[in-house]
Short mmCIF file of C-alpha atoms in Angstrom, two decimals:
data_model
loop_
_atom_site.label_atom_id
_atom_site.label_comp_id
_atom_site.label_asym_id
_atom_site.label_seq_id
_atom_site.Cartn_x
_atom_site.Cartn_y
_atom_site.Cartn_z
CA UNK A 1 -72.90 -22.74 -79.20
CA UNK A 2 -76.27 -21.24 -78.49
CA UNK A 3 -78.36 -20.95 -81.63
CA UNK A 4 -79.56 -17.43 -82.32
CA UNK A 5 -83.24 -16.91 -82.95
CA UNK A 6 -83.23 -15.54 -86.42
CA UNK A 7 -85.79 -17.59 -88.08
CA UNK A 8 -88.06 -16.34 -90.70
CA UNK A 9 -90.36 -15.28 -88.00
CA UNK A 10 -92.39 -18.40 -87.98
CA UNK A 11 -91.53 -20.51 -85.05
CA UNK A 12 -92.00 -18.10 -82.22
CA UNK A 13 -94.38 -15.71 -83.85
CA UNK A 14 -93.54 -12.17 -84.83
CA UNK A 15 -90.34 -12.31 -82.83
CA UNK A 16 -88.81 -15.01 -84.96
CA UNK A 17 -87.00 -13.62 -87.91
CA UNK A 18 -85.54 -14.74 -91.15
CA UNK A 19 -82.78 -16.58 -89.48
CA UNK A 20 -79.26 -16.71 -90.50
CA UNK A 21 -77.02 -19.63 -90.55
CA UNK A 22 -74.53 -20.77 -92.98
CA UNK A 23 -73.02 -24.03 -92.28
CA UNK A 24 -73.50 -24.05 -88.53
CA UNK A 25 -76.01 -23.30 -85.86
CA UNK A 26 -74.72 -20.49 -83.72
CA UNK A 27 -76.08 -19.43 -80.48
CA UNK A 28 -79.46 -18.55 -79.23
CA UNK A 29 -81.97 -19.46 -81.82
CA UNK A 30 -82.97 -21.24 -84.89
CA UNK A 31 -80.70 -20.40 -87.69
CA UNK A 32 -81.06 -21.49 -91.25
CA UNK A 33 -82.35 -19.08 -93.97
CA UNK A 34 -81.04 -17.96 -97.37
CA UNK A 35 -82.65 -16.06 -100.18
CA UNK A 36 -84.93 -18.42 -102.08
CA UNK A 37 -85.23 -17.85 -105.82
CA UNK A 38 -82.31 -15.43 -105.99
CA UNK A 39 -79.01 -15.52 -107.85
CA UNK A 40 -75.33 -15.16 -107.04
CA UNK A 41 -74.59 -11.50 -106.42
CA UNK A 42 -73.53 -9.80 -109.67
CA UNK A 43 -71.26 -7.29 -107.94
CA UNK A 44 -69.44 -6.73 -104.67
CA UNK A 45 -71.00 -4.65 -101.94
CA UNK A 46 -68.34 -3.01 -99.79
CA UNK A 47 -70.75 -2.60 -96.86
CA UNK A 48 -72.20 -6.14 -96.85
CA UNK A 49 -71.45 -7.94 -93.60
CA UNK A 50 -71.50 -11.58 -92.53
CA UNK A 51 -71.80 -11.70 -88.74
CA UNK A 52 -70.05 -14.80 -87.48
CA UNK A 53 -69.45 -16.81 -84.35
CA UNK A 54 -66.57 -19.25 -84.25
CA UNK A 55 -66.05 -18.70 -87.97
CA UNK A 56 -69.66 -19.60 -88.82
CA UNK A 57 -72.12 -17.17 -90.41
CA UNK A 58 -75.24 -16.60 -88.35
CA UNK A 59 -76.72 -13.31 -89.61
CA UNK A 60 -76.26 -10.59 -92.15
CA UNK A 61 -75.58 -6.93 -91.48
CA UNK A 62 -74.74 -3.62 -93.13
CA UNK A 63 -71.76 -1.38 -92.42
CA UNK A 64 -73.34 2.06 -91.91
CA UNK A 65 -70.23 3.84 -90.61
CA UNK A 66 -66.58 2.79 -90.25
CA UNK A 67 -67.27 1.52 -86.72
CA UNK A 68 -70.90 0.37 -86.78
CA UNK A 69 -72.88 -2.50 -88.32
CA UNK A 70 -76.69 -2.44 -88.47
CA UNK A 71 -78.46 -5.79 -88.04
CA UNK A 72 -81.58 -7.34 -86.50
CA UNK A 73 -82.11 -7.39 -82.74
CA UNK A 74 -83.06 -11.06 -82.75
CA UNK A 75 -79.64 -11.85 -84.22
CA UNK A 76 -77.61 -10.48 -81.32
CA UNK A 77 -79.87 -10.11 -78.30
CA UNK A 78 -78.26 -11.76 -75.29
CA UNK A 79 -74.96 -12.26 -77.09
CA UNK A 80 -71.57 -11.09 -75.90
CA UNK A 81 -69.64 -8.84 -78.26
CA UNK A 82 -66.60 -11.03 -77.59
CA UNK A 83 -68.29 -13.90 -79.42
CA UNK A 84 -69.10 -11.92 -82.57
CA UNK A 85 -66.86 -11.19 -85.53
CA UNK A 86 -67.61 -9.66 -88.92
CA UNK A 87 -66.48 -10.33 -92.47
CA UNK A 88 -67.03 -7.17 -94.47
CA UNK A 89 -67.19 -6.58 -98.21
CA UNK A 90 -66.78 -10.12 -99.51
CA UNK A 91 -69.39 -12.09 -101.48
CA UNK A 92 -67.80 -15.25 -100.05
CA UNK A 93 -68.79 -15.70 -96.40
CA UNK A 94 -65.74 -17.92 -95.79
CA UNK A 95 -62.92 -15.75 -97.16
CA UNK A 96 -61.87 -12.39 -98.53
CA UNK A 97 -62.94 -8.91 -97.59
CA UNK A 98 -62.08 -7.38 -94.25
CA UNK A 99 -62.35 -9.09 -90.87
CA UNK A 100 -63.23 -7.29 -87.65
CA UNK A 101 -64.04 -8.08 -84.04
CA UNK A 102 -67.15 -6.74 -82.31
CA UNK A 103 -66.67 -4.51 -79.27
CA UNK A 104 -70.24 -3.64 -78.28
CA UNK A 105 -73.82 -4.73 -78.99
CA UNK A 106 -76.71 -2.24 -78.76
CA UNK A 107 -80.23 -3.68 -79.07
CA UNK A 108 -83.17 -1.34 -79.59
CA UNK A 109 -85.04 -0.89 -76.29
CA UNK A 110 -88.41 -1.60 -77.93
CA UNK A 111 -87.41 -5.14 -78.91
CA UNK A 112 -89.15 -7.74 -76.76
CA UNK A 113 -88.81 -10.90 -78.84
CA UNK A 114 -92.57 -10.97 -79.33
CA UNK A 115 -94.79 -8.66 -81.30
CA UNK A 116 -93.90 -6.20 -84.02
CA UNK A 117 -91.29 -3.43 -83.98
CA UNK A 118 -87.88 -2.89 -82.47
CA UNK A 119 -86.14 -5.70 -84.34
CA UNK A 120 -83.02 -3.67 -85.00
CA UNK A 121 -79.59 -3.54 -83.38
CA UNK A 122 -76.13 -2.06 -83.75
CA UNK A 123 -72.79 -3.83 -83.45
CA UNK A 124 -69.78 -1.62 -82.79
CA UNK A 125 -66.47 -2.82 -84.21
CA UNK A 126 -63.28 -2.82 -82.15
CA UNK A 127 -61.55 -0.71 -84.82
CA UNK A 128 -62.82 1.34 -87.79
CA UNK A 129 -63.29 -0.65 -90.99
CA UNK A 130 -61.66 0.51 -94.21
CA UNK A 131 -64.60 -0.60 -96.36
CA UNK A 132 -67.01 2.05 -97.63
CA UNK A 133 -70.28 2.12 -95.63
CA UNK A 134 -73.81 2.46 -97.00
CA UNK A 135 -76.06 5.44 -96.27
CA UNK A 136 -79.62 5.19 -94.96
CA UNK A 137 -82.33 5.81 -97.51
CA UNK A 138 -85.66 7.58 -97.11
CA UNK A 139 -87.96 6.06 -99.77
CA UNK A 140 -90.07 3.23 -98.36
CA UNK A 141 -93.45 3.67 -100.07
CA UNK A 142 -95.32 0.70 -101.51
CA UNK A 143 -94.11 0.10 -105.06
CA UNK A 144 -90.50 1.02 -104.27
CA UNK A 145 -88.16 -1.33 -106.16
CA UNK A 146 -85.67 -2.99 -103.84
CA UNK A 147 -82.95 -5.61 -103.70
CA UNK A 148 -82.47 -8.21 -100.96
CA UNK A 149 -79.05 -9.66 -100.08
CA UNK A 150 -78.04 -12.58 -97.90
CA UNK A 151 -76.48 -15.95 -97.28
CA UNK A 152 -79.74 -17.57 -96.14
CA UNK A 153 -81.18 -20.88 -97.34
CA UNK A 154 -81.86 -21.19 -101.04
CA UNK A 155 -84.50 -23.88 -100.56
CA UNK A 156 -87.84 -23.07 -98.92
CA UNK A 157 -88.13 -25.91 -96.39
CA UNK A 158 -86.47 -25.26 -93.07
CA UNK A 159 -83.15 -27.12 -92.88
CA UNK A 160 -83.67 -28.57 -96.36
CA UNK A 161 -80.31 -27.40 -97.73
CA UNK A 162 -76.99 -25.90 -96.69
CA UNK A 163 -76.37 -22.18 -96.73
CA UNK A 164 -74.71 -20.84 -99.88
CA UNK A 165 -71.10 -19.77 -99.68
CA UNK A 166 -71.69 -17.05 -102.26
CA UNK A 167 -73.88 -14.05 -101.48
CA UNK A 168 -77.35 -14.19 -103.03
CA UNK A 169 -79.44 -11.29 -104.32
CA UNK A 170 -83.08 -10.91 -105.30
CA UNK A 171 -84.88 -7.94 -106.83
CA UNK A 172 -88.38 -7.28 -105.52
CA UNK A 173 -90.46 -4.39 -104.16
CA UNK A 174 -92.12 -2.95 -101.08
CA UNK A 175 -95.86 -3.68 -100.99
CA UNK A 176 -98.75 -2.38 -98.86
CA UNK A 177 -98.39 -3.23 -95.17
CA UNK A 178 -101.77 -4.98 -95.09
CA UNK A 179 -100.33 -7.74 -97.28
CA UNK A 180 -98.30 -8.89 -94.25
CA UNK A 181 -99.68 -10.20 -90.96
CA UNK A 182 -98.41 -9.14 -87.54
CA UNK A 183 -96.71 -6.04 -88.92
CA UNK A 184 -96.36 -2.51 -87.58
CA UNK A 185 -96.51 -0.50 -90.77
CA UNK A 186 -95.11 2.60 -89.09
CA UNK A 187 -91.71 0.99 -88.48
CA UNK A 188 -91.69 -2.11 -90.71
CA UNK A 189 -91.81 -2.84 -94.44
CA UNK A 190 -93.84 -5.56 -96.13
CA UNK A 191 -91.72 -6.92 -98.97
CA UNK A 192 -93.08 -8.89 -101.93
CA UNK A 193 -92.23 -12.51 -102.76
CA UNK A 194 -91.84 -12.44 -106.56
CA UNK A 195 -93.73 -15.20 -108.36
CA UNK A 196 -95.06 -16.43 -105.04
CA UNK A 197 -91.93 -18.49 -104.42
CA UNK A 198 -88.96 -16.15 -103.92
CA UNK A 199 -87.81 -14.19 -100.89
CA UNK A 200 -85.79 -14.15 -97.70
CA UNK A 201 -85.23 -17.36 -95.77
CA UNK A 202 -83.40 -18.80 -92.76
CA UNK A 203 -79.95 -17.24 -92.48
CA UNK A 204 -80.85 -13.96 -94.15
CA UNK A 205 -81.80 -12.28 -90.87
CA UNK A 206 -80.24 -8.91 -90.23
CA UNK A 207 -79.23 -8.50 -93.84
CA UNK A 208 -80.01 -5.47 -96.02
CA UNK A 209 -82.87 -4.36 -98.18
CA UNK A 210 -81.53 -1.69 -100.52
CA UNK A 211 -82.69 0.77 -103.16
CA UNK A 212 -80.81 2.45 -105.98
CA UNK A 213 -78.23 1.20 -108.45
CA UNK A 214 -74.58 0.21 -108.52
CA UNK A 215 -72.48 2.73 -106.64
CA UNK A 216 -75.55 4.58 -105.35
CA UNK A 217 -77.31 2.11 -103.09
CA UNK A 218 -79.10 3.16 -99.93
CA UNK A 219 -80.27 1.00 -97.04
CA UNK A 220 -83.99 0.96 -96.25
CA UNK A 221 -84.62 -2.36 -94.53
CA UNK A 222 -83.22 -5.00 -92.18
CA UNK A 223 -84.39 -8.59 -92.65
CA UNK A 224 -86.69 -9.51 -89.77
CA UNK A 225 -89.23 -12.30 -90.31
CA UNK A 226 -91.87 -13.92 -92.45
CA UNK A 227 -94.95 -11.92 -93.32
CA UNK A 228 -97.45 -14.78 -93.21
CA UNK A 229 -96.33 -16.99 -90.32
CA UNK A 230 -95.49 -19.94 -92.59
CA UNK A 231 -92.26 -21.77 -91.66
CA UNK A 232 -91.75 -22.57 -95.34
CA UNK A 233 -89.85 -19.66 -96.86
CA UNK A 234 -91.14 -17.41 -99.65
CA UNK A 235 -94.76 -18.55 -99.49
CA UNK A 236 -95.73 -14.97 -98.68
CA UNK A 237 -94.19 -11.52 -98.27
CA UNK A 238 -91.39 -10.91 -95.75
CA UNK A 239 -91.20 -8.27 -93.04
CA UNK A 240 -88.21 -5.94 -92.88
CA UNK A 241 -87.49 -3.42 -90.13
CA UNK A 242 -87.52 0.05 -91.66
CA UNK A 243 -84.08 1.61 -91.22
CA UNK A 244 -85.36 5.15 -91.98
CA UNK A 245 -88.01 4.77 -89.26
CA UNK A 246 -85.22 4.25 -86.72
CA UNK A 247 -82.82 6.86 -88.13
CA UNK A 248 -82.96 9.04 -85.00
CA UNK A 249 -82.08 6.11 -82.74
CA UNK A 250 -79.31 5.07 -85.12
CA UNK A 251 -77.88 8.61 -85.18
CA UNK A 252 -77.99 8.88 -81.39
CA UNK A 253 -75.81 5.79 -81.08
CA UNK A 254 -73.58 6.09 -84.13
CA UNK A 255 -73.08 9.84 -83.93
#
């Protein structure tokens, strides 16, 4: 299978993103990150999605309507919808929740694979999911408390450990854009690495950055890439595509 390029944004510059893998290397790119320094999720998130190819996790995503999943462009660019499936609403990427087949992939037209911005995409499901979706948020100012979710690597060195089966979560915050390198602060969020050693990693790409509390979460970010160009995870802030910044494009496609 072609390995998808969802690295933590280190290997091919700004285009690389916090890759997603979980037990296999799917198509088109380097795939291997998990949340470093996080913990097993303490609750279930009905809208959390594991995008899979051949039964293997390659990227995260968020169910934003019964028929649409929001993820990173680098996760699905160049991929056929026929090759993508989704497991929705389970903390275990290998079982449980709801399974669905992709029917269409829509990559943002600004995404080039190099440079900042446009690292966002939509995956349409072949049939509406029964799971409850998450709404888009609006608060993205520096200092906003957020939570990261994903099945990316839990060790910082690329390929140094297997992806976790159980969903990981990490509480952190949005910081000033100038703390990240190669970022477009108008459409991307610089996200802190607590303690200097915790954050998104290979395999977390496309997954959500959320605000709020249990039962009232909103989606503000999509895992994109490292914020300091270091291939070792969590040595600096991470860059997330701002979902609110692309709300018009999302609405035009989702309806």
